[in-house]
PDB file of C-alpha atoms in Angstrom:
ATOM      1  CA  MET Y 316      51.999  35.110  30.702  1.00  0.00           C
ATOM      2  CA  ASN Y 317      50.274  32.478  28.563  1.00  0.00           C
ATOM      3  CA  VAL Y 318      50.564  29.088  30.305  1.00  0.00           C
ATOM      4  CA  PHE Y 319      49.375  27.183  27.201  1.00  0.00           C
ATOM      5  CA  SER Y 320      51.416  26.657  24.098  1.00  0.00           C
ATOM      6  CA  GLY Y 321      49.706  26.955  20.749  1.00  0.00           C
ATOM      7  CA  SER Y 322      49.399  23.192  20.376  1.00  0.00           C
ATOM      8  CA  GLN Y 323      48.059  22.797  23.911  1.00  0.00           C
ATOM      9  CA  THR Y 324      45.462  25.485  23.304  1.00  0.00           C
ATOM     10  CA  PHE Y 325      44.381  23.746  20.115  1.00  0.00           C
ATOM     11  CA  ARG Y 326      44.022  20.391  21.885  1.00  0.00           C
ATOM     12  CA  TRP Y 327      42.092  22.029  24.707  1.00  0.00           C
ATOM     13  CA  LEU Y 328      39.702  23.752  22.311  1.00  0.00           C
ATOM     14  CA  THR Y 329      39.298  20.510  20.355  1.00  0.00           C
ATOM     15  CA  ARG Y 330      38.290  18.648  23.504  1.00  0.00           C
ATOM     16  CA  ILE Y 331      35.844  21.373  24.494  1.00  0.00           C
ATOM     17  CA  GLY Y 332      34.376  21.263  21.002  1.00  0.00           C
ATOM     18  CA  ALA Y 333      34.065  17.481  21.118  1.00  0.00           C
ATOM     19  CA  VAL Y 334      32.278  17.626  24.462  1.00  0.00           C
ATOM     20  CA  GLY Y 335      29.981  20.341  23.178  1.00  0.00           C
ATOM     21  CA  LEU Y 336      29.225  18.352  20.038  1.00  0.00           C
ATOM     22  CA  MET Y 337      28.485  15.281  22.134  1.00  0.00           C
ATOM     23  CA  LEU Y 338      26.123  17.253  24.361  1.00  0.00           C
ATOM     24  CA  LEU Y 339      24.324  18.522  21.285  1.00  0.00           C
ATOM     25  CA  THR Y 340      24.233  15.112  19.615  1.00  0.00           C
ATOM     26  CA  LEU Y 341      23.020  12.979  22.533  1.00  0.00           C
ATOM     27  CA  PRO Y 342      19.518  14.505  22.715  1.00  0.00           C
ATOM     28  CA  ARG Y 343      19.217  14.152  18.955  1.00  0.00           C
ATOM     29  CA  LEU Y 344      20.219  10.488  19.125  1.00  0.00           C
ATOM     30  CA  ALA Y 345      17.778   9.937  21.985  1.00  0.00           C
ATOM     31  CA  ALA Y 346      15.016  11.551  19.931  1.00  0.00           C
ATOM     32  CA  GLN Y 347      15.847   9.357  16.948  1.00  0.00           C
ATOM     33  CA  GLU Y 348      15.632   6.276  19.151  1.00  0.00           C
ATOM     34  CA  ALA Y 349      12.322   7.400  20.660  1.00  0.00           C
ATOM     35  CA  ASP Y 350      10.927   8.233  17.215  1.00  0.00           C
ATOM     36  CA  ALA Y 351      11.923   4.768  16.021  1.00  0.00           C
ATOM     37  CA  LYS Y 352      10.074   3.210  18.974  1.00  0.00           C
ATOM     38  CA  LEU Y 353       6.943   5.190  18.117  1.00  0.00           C
ATOM     39  CA  ASP Y 354       7.181   4.120  14.486  1.00  0.00           C
ATOM     40  CA  ALA Y 355       7.562   0.452  15.450  1.00  0.00           C
ATOM     41  CA  PHE Y 356       4.695   0.689  17.940  1.00  0.00           C
ATOM     42  CA  PHE Y 357       2.405   2.267  15.345  1.00  0.00           C
ATOM     43  CA  ARG Y 358       3.305  -0.316  12.700  1.00  0.00           C
ATOM     44  CA  ASP Y 359       2.554  -3.126  15.142  1.00  0.00           C
ATOM     45  CA  TYR Y 360      -0.835  -1.559  15.878  1.00  0.00           C
ATOM     46  CA  LEU Y 361      -1.625  -1.241  12.173  1.00  0.00           C
ATOM     47  CA  GLU Y 362      -0.700  -4.870  11.569  1.00  0.00           C
ATOM     48  CA  LYS Y 363      -3.098  -6.014  14.280  1.00  0.00           C
ATOM     49  CA  ARG Y 364      -5.825  -3.672  13.104  1.00  0.00           C
ATOM     50  CA  PHE Y 365      -5.521  -4.732   9.478  1.00  0.00           C
ATOM     51  CA  GLN Y 366      -5.957  -8.368  10.469  1.00  0.00           C
ATOM     52  CA  LEU Y 367      -9.226  -7.458  12.191  1.00  0.00           C
ATOM     53  CA  GLU Y 368     -10.355  -4.840   9.657  1.00  0.00           C
ATOM     54  CA  PRO Y 369      -9.119  -5.807   6.185  1.00  0.00           C
ATOM     55  CA  THR Y 370     -11.074  -3.092   4.380  1.00  0.00           C
ATOM     56  CA  ALA Y 371      -9.156  -0.516   6.414  1.00  0.00           C
ATOM     57  CA  ALA Y 372      -5.978  -2.042   5.018  1.00  0.00           C
ATOM     58  CA  THR Y 373      -7.359  -1.803   1.487  1.00  0.00           C
ATOM     59  CA  GLN Y 374      -8.282   1.848   1.982  1.00  0.00           C
ATOM     60  CA  LEU Y 375      -4.770   2.643   3.225  1.00  0.00           C
ATOM     61  CA  GLY Y 376      -3.082   0.882   0.311  1.00  0.00           C
ATOM     62  CA  ASP Y 377      -2.069  -2.392   1.972  1.00  0.00           C
ATOM     63  CA  HIS Y 378      -3.386  -5.077  -0.378  1.00  0.00           C
ATOM     64  CA  ARG Y 379      -2.381  -8.153   1.616  1.00  0.00           C
ATOM     65  CA  PHE Y 380      -5.921  -8.456   2.970  1.00  0.00           C
ATOM     66  CA  ASP Y 381      -7.926  -7.606  -0.150  1.00  0.00           C
ATOM     67  CA  HIS Y 382      -9.385 -11.115  -0.266  1.00  0.00           C
ATOM     68  CA  GLN Y 383     -10.815 -10.810   3.245  1.00  0.00           C
ATOM     69  CA  LEU Y 384     -13.769  -8.977   4.764  1.00  0.00           C
ATOM     70  CA  GLU Y 385     -14.549  -7.962   8.327  1.00  0.00           C
ATOM     71  CA  ASP Y 386     -16.488 -10.139  10.688  1.00  0.00           C
ATOM     72  CA  VAL Y 387     -18.901  -7.461  11.921  1.00  0.00           C
ATOM     73  CA  SER Y 388     -20.548  -9.564  14.608  1.00  0.00           C
ATOM     74  CA  PRO Y 389     -20.720  -8.015  18.102  1.00  0.00           C
ATOM     75  CA  LYS Y 390     -18.063 -10.430  19.349  1.00  0.00           C
ATOM     76  CA  SER Y 391     -15.633  -9.441  16.624  1.00  0.00           C
ATOM     77  CA  ARG Y 392     -16.298  -5.733  17.043  1.00  0.00           C
ATOM     78  CA  ALA Y 393     -15.544  -6.119  20.738  1.00  0.00           C
ATOM     79  CA  GLU Y 394     -12.076  -7.262  19.672  1.00  0.00           C
ATOM     80  CA  TRP Y 395     -11.667  -4.042  17.670  1.00  0.00           C
ATOM     81  CA  VAL Y 396     -12.471  -2.022  20.773  1.00  0.00           C
ATOM     82  CA  ALA Y 397     -10.187  -4.135  22.950  1.00  0.00           C
ATOM     83  CA  LEU Y 398      -7.296  -3.518  20.562  1.00  0.00           C
ATOM     84  CA  THR Y 399      -7.920   0.236  20.584  1.00  0.00           C
ATOM     85  CA  ARG Y 400      -8.181   0.379  24.367  1.00  0.00           C
ATOM     86  CA  ALA Y 401      -5.076  -1.750  24.913  1.00  0.00           C
ATOM     87  CA  THR Y 402      -3.102   0.324  22.409  1.00  0.00           C
ATOM     88  CA  LEU Y 403      -4.087   3.581  24.094  1.00  0.00           C
ATOM     89  CA  GLN Y 404      -3.035   2.234  27.487  1.00  0.00           C
ATOM     90  CA  ALA Y 405       0.264   0.853  26.195  1.00  0.00           C
ATOM     91  CA  LEU Y 406       1.285   3.907  24.163  1.00  0.00           C
ATOM     92  CA  PRO Y 407       2.760   6.077  26.974  1.00  0.00           C
ATOM     93  CA  GLN Y 408       4.466   3.027  28.463  1.00  0.00           C
ATOM     94  CA  ALA Y 409       6.074   2.000  25.183  1.00  0.00           C
ATOM     95  CA  VAL Y 410       7.130   5.485  24.071  1.00  0.00           C
ATOM     96  CA  ASP Y 411       8.521   8.288  26.251  1.00  0.00           C
ATOM     97  CA  PHE Y 412       6.818  11.416  24.950  1.00  0.00           C
ATOM     98  CA  THR Y 413       9.468  13.719  26.433  1.00  0.00           C
ATOM     99  CA  LYS Y 414      12.257  12.044  24.451  1.00  0.00           C
ATOM    100  CA  LEU Y 415      10.570  12.343  21.064  1.00  0.00           C
ATOM    101  CA  SER Y 416      11.543  14.936  18.515  1.00  0.00           C
ATOM    102  CA  ARG Y 417       8.960  17.680  18.098  1.00  0.00           C
ATOM    103  CA  ALA Y 418       7.729  16.001  14.923  1.00  0.00           C
ATOM    104  CA  GLY Y 419       7.521  12.721  16.826  1.00  0.00           C
ATOM    105  CA  GLN Y 420       5.548  14.388  19.614  1.00  0.00           C
ATOM    106  CA  ILE Y 421       3.043  15.679  17.082  1.00  0.00           C
ATOM    107  CA  ASP Y 422       2.682  12.172  15.622  1.00  0.00           C
ATOM    108  CA  PHE Y 423       2.249  10.801  19.151  1.00  0.00           C
ATOM    109  CA  GLU Y 424      -0.496  13.312  19.924  1.00  0.00           C
ATOM    110  CA  ILE Y 425      -2.308  12.643  16.645  1.00  0.00           C
ATOM    111  CA  PHE Y 426      -2.161   8.888  17.252  1.00  0.00           C
ATOM    112  CA  ARG Y 427      -3.355   9.202  20.852  1.00  0.00           C
ATOM    113  CA  HIS Y 428      -6.177  11.538  19.852  1.00  0.00           C
ATOM    114  CA  ASP Y 429      -7.313   9.140  17.125  1.00  0.00           C
ATOM    115  CA  LEU Y 430      -7.443   6.261  19.609  1.00  0.00           C
ATOM    116  CA  GLU Y 431      -9.330   8.371  22.150  1.00  0.00           C
ATOM    117  CA  THR Y 432     -11.781   9.502  19.478  1.00  0.00           C
ATOM    118  CA  SER Y 433     -12.407   5.919  18.390  1.00  0.00           C
ATOM    119  CA  LEU Y 434     -13.234   4.899  21.954  1.00  0.00           C
ATOM    120  CA  TRP Y 435     -15.469   7.934  22.460  1.00  0.00           C
ATOM    121  CA  LEU Y 436     -17.419   7.083  19.322  1.00  0.00           C
ATOM    122  CA  VAL Y 437     -17.849   3.483  20.456  1.00  0.00           C
ATOM    123  CA  GLU Y 438     -19.145   4.623  23.838  1.00  0.00           C
ATOM    124  CA  ASN Y 439     -21.427   7.377  22.543  1.00  0.00           C
ATOM    125  CA  THR Y 440     -22.633   6.232  19.132  1.00  0.00           C
ATOM    126  CA  HIS Y 441     -23.847   2.838  17.941  1.00  0.00           C
ATOM    127  CA  PRO Y 442     -23.721   2.804  14.139  1.00  0.00           C
ATOM    128  CA  PHE Y 443     -24.053  -0.962  13.788  1.00  0.00           C
ATOM    129  CA  GLU Y 444     -27.287  -0.865  15.796  1.00  0.00           C
ATOM    130  CA  ASP Y 445     -28.682   2.498  14.694  1.00  0.00           C
ATOM    131  CA  ASP Y 446     -27.309   3.304  11.234  1.00  0.00           C
ATOM    132  CA  PRO Y 447     -27.943   0.798   8.427  1.00  0.00           C
ATOM    133  CA  ARG Y 448     -25.731   2.845   6.107  1.00  0.00           C
ATOM    134  CA  THR Y 449     -22.764   1.482   8.057  1.00  0.00           C
ATOM    135  CA  TYR Y 450     -23.151  -1.928   6.456  1.00  0.00           C
ATOM    136  CA  GLY Y 451     -22.872  -0.462   2.977  1.00  0.00           C
ATOM    137  CA  ASP Y 452     -19.141   0.001   3.534  1.00  0.00           C
ATOM    138  CA  TYR Y 453     -18.818  -3.774   3.666  1.00  0.00           C
ATOM    139  CA  ILE Y 454     -21.635  -4.866   1.346  1.00  0.00           C
ATOM    140  CA  SER Y 455     -20.726  -2.848  -1.733  1.00  0.00           C
ATOM    141  CA  ASP Y 456     -17.983  -0.278  -1.140  1.00  0.00           C
ATOM    142  CA  SER Y 457     -15.454  -2.938  -0.125  1.00  0.00           C
ATOM    143  CA  VAL Y 458     -15.788  -4.658  -3.501  1.00  0.00           C
ATOM    144  CA  TYR Y 459     -16.192  -1.537  -5.618  1.00  0.00           C
ATOM    145  CA  ALA Y 460     -12.906  -0.185  -4.235  1.00  0.00           C
ATOM    146  CA  LEU Y 461     -11.044  -3.255  -5.479  1.00  0.00           C
ATOM    147  CA  LEU Y 462     -12.414  -3.031  -9.010  1.00  0.00           C
ATOM    148  CA  ALA Y 463     -12.433   0.741  -9.451  1.00  0.00           C
ATOM    149  CA  GLN Y 464      -9.548   2.057  -7.349  1.00  0.00           C
ATOM    150  CA  SER Y 465      -6.915  -0.630  -6.821  1.00  0.00           C
ATOM    151  CA  THR Y 466      -3.756  -0.407  -8.926  1.00  0.00           C
ATOM    152  CA  LEU Y 467      -3.132  -4.158  -8.791  1.00  0.00           C
ATOM    153  CA  PRO Y 468      -3.596  -6.193 -11.991  1.00  0.00           C
ATOM    154  CA  LYS Y 469      -7.224  -6.571 -13.012  1.00  0.00           C
ATOM    155  CA  GLU Y 470      -7.362 -10.343 -12.606  1.00  0.00           C
ATOM    156  CA  THR Y 471      -5.801 -10.099  -9.142  1.00  0.00           C
ATOM    157  CA  ASN Y 472      -8.450  -7.586  -8.136  1.00  0.00           C
ATOM    158  CA  LEU Y 473     -11.189  -9.835  -9.490  1.00  0.00           C
ATOM    159  CA  THR Y 474      -9.849 -12.826  -7.580  1.00  0.00           C
ATOM    160  CA  ASN Y 475      -9.790 -10.778  -4.388  1.00  0.00           C
ATOM    161  CA  ALA Y 476     -13.237  -9.327  -5.070  1.00  0.00           C
ATOM    162  CA  ILE Y 477     -14.767 -12.776  -5.568  1.00  0.00           C
ATOM    163  CA  ALA Y 478     -13.214 -14.012  -2.322  1.00  0.00           C
ATOM    164  CA  ARG Y 479     -14.473 -10.939  -0.475  1.00  0.00           C
ATOM    165  CA  MET Y 480     -17.940 -11.270  -2.001  1.00  0.00           C
ATOM    166  CA  ARG Y 481     -18.345 -14.759  -0.561  1.00  0.00           C
ATOM    167  CA  ARG Y 482     -18.300 -13.193   2.901  1.00  0.00           C
ATOM    168  CA  ILE Y 483     -20.957 -10.565   2.212  1.00  0.00           C
ATOM    169  CA  PRO Y 484     -24.056 -12.699   2.973  1.00  0.00           C
ATOM    170  CA  ALA Y 485     -22.735 -13.089   6.524  1.00  0.00           C
ATOM    171  CA  VAL Y 486     -22.528  -9.296   6.837  1.00  0.00           C
ATOM    172  CA  ILE Y 487     -26.122  -8.932   5.639  1.00  0.00           C
ATOM    173  CA  GLU Y 488     -27.277 -11.472   8.208  1.00  0.00           C
ATOM    174  CA  VAL Y 489     -25.512  -9.581  11.003  1.00  0.00           C
ATOM    175  CA  ALA Y 490     -27.214  -6.388   9.825  1.00  0.00           C
ATOM    176  CA  ARG Y 491     -30.647  -7.999  10.065  1.00  0.00           C
ATOM    177  CA  GLN Y 492     -29.906  -9.338  13.536  1.00  0.00           C
ATOM    178  CA  THR Y 493     -28.216  -6.213  14.902  1.00  0.00           C
ATOM    179  CA  LEU Y 494     -30.102  -3.169  13.612  1.00  0.00           C
ATOM    180  CA  LYS Y 495     -32.515  -1.925  16.265  1.00  0.00           C
ATOM    181  CA  ASN Y 496     -33.776   1.632  16.125  1.00  0.00           C
ATOM    182  CA  PRO Y 497     -32.455   3.904  13.368  1.00  0.00           C
ATOM    183  CA  SER Y 498     -33.797   7.343  12.672  1.00  0.00           C
ATOM    184  CA  LYS Y 499     -36.283   7.435   9.824  1.00  0.00           C
ATOM    185  CA  THR Y 500     -34.140   9.913   7.878  1.00  0.00           C
ATOM    186  CA  ILE Y 501     -31.086   7.672   7.995  1.00  0.00           C
ATOM    187  CA  LEU Y 502     -33.131   4.584   7.208  1.00  0.00           C
ATOM    188  CA  GLU Y 503     -34.642   6.124   4.079  1.00  0.00           C
ATOM    189  CA  THR Y 504     -31.139   6.922   2.841  1.00  0.00           C
ATOM    190  CA  ALA Y 505     -30.044   3.345   3.538  1.00  0.00           C
ATOM    191  CA  ILE Y 506     -33.050   2.001   1.646  1.00  0.00           C
ATOM    192  CA  ARG Y 507     -32.026   3.958  -1.450  1.00  0.00           C
ATOM    193  CA  GLN Y 508     -28.405   2.901  -1.040  1.00  0.00           C
ATOM    194  CA  ASN Y 509     -29.375  -0.753  -0.811  1.00  0.00           C
ATOM    195  CA  ARG Y 510     -31.300  -0.479  -4.072  1.00  0.00           C
ATOM    196  CA  GLY Y 511     -28.057   0.752  -5.585  1.00  0.00           C
ATOM    197  CA  ALA Y 512     -26.190  -2.207  -4.088  1.00  0.00           C
ATOM    198  CA  ILE Y 513     -28.676  -4.606  -5.683  1.00  0.00           C
ATOM    199  CA  ALA Y 514     -28.182  -2.934  -9.057  1.00  0.00           C
ATOM    200  CA  PHE Y 515     -24.417  -3.097  -8.601  1.00  0.00           C
ATOM    201  CA  TYR Y 516     -24.407  -6.867  -8.102  1.00  0.00           C
ATOM    202  CA  GLU Y 517     -27.021  -7.435 -10.800  1.00  0.00           C
ATOM    203  CA  SER Y 518     -25.182  -5.537 -13.527  1.00  0.00           C
ATOM    204  CA  GLY Y 519     -22.746  -2.821 -12.479  1.00  0.00           C
ATOM    205  CA  ILE Y 520     -20.064  -5.176 -11.261  1.00  0.00           C
ATOM    206  CA  PHE Y 521     -19.959  -6.958 -14.618  1.00  0.00           C
ATOM    207  CA  GLU Y 522     -19.521  -3.663 -16.431  1.00  0.00           C
ATOM    208  CA  LEU Y 523     -16.544  -2.915 -14.192  1.00  0.00           C
ATOM    209  CA  ALA Y 524     -15.085  -6.373 -14.710  1.00  0.00           C
ATOM    210  CA  GLY Y 525     -15.362  -6.264 -18.494  1.00  0.00           C
ATOM    211  CA  GLY Y 526     -14.102  -9.243 -20.428  1.00  0.00           C
ATOM    212  CA  THR Y 527     -12.503 -11.693 -18.028  1.00  0.00           C
ATOM    213  CA  PRO Y 528     -11.997 -15.453 -17.752  1.00  0.00           C
ATOM    214  CA  GLN Y 529     -13.363 -15.148 -14.211  1.00  0.00           C
ATOM    215  CA  LEU Y 530     -16.810 -14.001 -15.349  1.00  0.00           C
ATOM    216  CA  ALA Y 531     -18.516 -17.271 -14.409  1.00  0.00           C
ATOM    217  CA  ALA Y 532     -16.994 -17.217 -10.922  1.00  0.00           C
ATOM    218  CA  LEU Y 533     -17.980 -13.569 -10.541  1.00  0.00           C
ATOM    219  CA  LYS Y 534     -21.591 -14.329 -11.483  1.00  0.00           C
ATOM    220  CA  ALA Y 535     -21.659 -17.267  -9.089  1.00  0.00           C
ATOM    221  CA  ALA Y 536     -20.450 -15.042  -6.253  1.00  0.00           C
ATOM    222  CA  ALA Y 537     -22.875 -12.223  -7.095  1.00  0.00           C
ATOM    223  CA  ALA Y 538     -26.046 -14.313  -7.333  1.00  0.00           C
ATOM    224  CA  PRO Y 539     -26.470 -15.138  -3.612  1.00  0.00           C
ATOM    225  CA  ILE Y 540     -25.633 -11.546  -2.701  1.00  0.00           C
ATOM    226  CA  VAL Y 541     -28.457 -10.256  -4.897  1.00  0.00           C
ATOM    227  CA  GLU Y 542     -30.836 -12.745  -3.317  1.00  0.00           C
ATOM    228  CA  GLN Y 543     -29.828 -11.745   0.207  1.00  0.00           C
ATOM    229  CA  LEU Y 544     -29.901  -8.023  -0.584  1.00  0.00           C
ATOM    230  CA  LYS Y 545     -33.473  -8.288  -1.859  1.00  0.00           C
ATOM    231  CA  LEU Y 546     -34.508  -9.973   1.372  1.00  0.00           C
ATOM    232  CA  TYR Y 547     -32.609  -7.277   3.245  1.00  0.00           C
ATOM    233  CA  GLN Y 548     -34.486  -4.620   1.267  1.00  0.00           C
ATOM    234  CA  THR Y 549     -37.760  -6.152   2.425  1.00  0.00           C
ATOM    235  CA  PHE Y 550     -36.478  -6.027   5.994  1.00  0.00           C
ATOM    236  CA  LEU Y 551     -35.450  -2.372   5.675  1.00  0.00           C
ATOM    237  CA  GLU Y 552     -38.735  -1.285   4.123  1.00  0.00           C
ATOM    238  CA  GLY Y 553     -40.878  -3.392   6.434  1.00  0.00           C
ATOM    239  CA  ASP Y 554     -39.853  -4.447   9.924  1.00  0.00           C
ATOM    240  CA  LEU Y 555     -37.094  -1.890  10.438  1.00  0.00           C
ATOM    241  CA  ARG Y 556     -39.063   1.022   9.007  1.00  0.00           C
ATOM    242  CA  ALA Y 557     -41.917   0.212  11.391  1.00  0.00           C
ATOM    243  CA  ARG Y 558     -39.635   0.751  14.393  1.00  0.00           C
ATOM    244  CA  ALA Y 559     -37.450   3.550  13.028  1.00  0.00           C
ATOM    245  CA  THR Y 560     -38.037   6.086  15.783  1.00  0.00           C
ATOM    246  CA  GLY Y 561     -34.440   6.859  16.719  1.00  0.00           C
ATOM    247  CA  ASP Y 562     -32.831  10.291  16.696  1.00  0.00           C
ATOM    248  CA  TRP Y 563     -29.772  10.876  14.516  1.00  0.00           C
ATOM    249  CA  ARG Y 564     -28.700  13.847  16.653  1.00  0.00           C
ATOM    250  CA  LEU Y 565     -25.874  13.365  19.120  1.00  0.00           C
ATOM    251  CA  GLY Y 566     -27.555  15.465  21.807  1.00  0.00           C
ATOM    252  CA  CYS Y 567     -26.214  18.063  24.231  1.00  0.00           C
ATOM    253  CA  GLU Y 568     -25.291  15.613  26.972  1.00  0.00           C
ATOM    254  CA  ARG Y 569     -23.081  13.411  24.816  1.00  0.00           C
ATOM    255  CA  PHE Y 570     -21.677  16.365  22.882  1.00  0.00           C
ATOM    256  CA  ALA Y 571     -20.513  17.933  26.142  1.00  0.00           C
ATOM    257  CA  LYS Y 572     -18.456  14.894  27.143  1.00  0.00           C
TER     258      LYS Y 572
END
């Protein structure tokens, strides 16, 4: 004998279905919440990083910092490392990996691996001390990217480039004070690259700029850079070349870490 009427059976099945749907939905909602936390955490990290490394922002398409340039002094670079280390430590506390969607877990792992790699490179390589090519990213590439790759209006890019250029002599000075013992192979490449940087600020940058009402300001910003780069060239070809006995190879011991 059937103890349930048709309507009772329907209500019973409806309740079972609702409970089942809720059980299926709750993990999905939890994953969405966890994914949102990861997204917010990552955006906060990027904001802090971009303030310390404006050319990284430019490269990733955030143009709010195009008028700025990194302070590459040892003290400032220590702040970069501190941010990376603090972010890596805070990541598992801020975001529960087990609650993320599978896509979120992959993003989490990629982010964590990138932070770990950055710290490993800091601990096992010393590009600012041993690789003069490193400074080229700031001396010339940072400005070239604005004039040749940015989609902002031309005059906006020129304004940002001029502001960024005013900070380049400080980068060159840090390079002279910081470079210690590069490998001869790397140094010879840097010497050729620096000749290209001199040519860029002597003429190439004006070809990129074309006709502009900011030409006088651009020339005024380029002149001291050319002067400093020529002195830097003398340093590279003289003092630094004389002590360029470093090895560009990572080595078995560090590679095994």
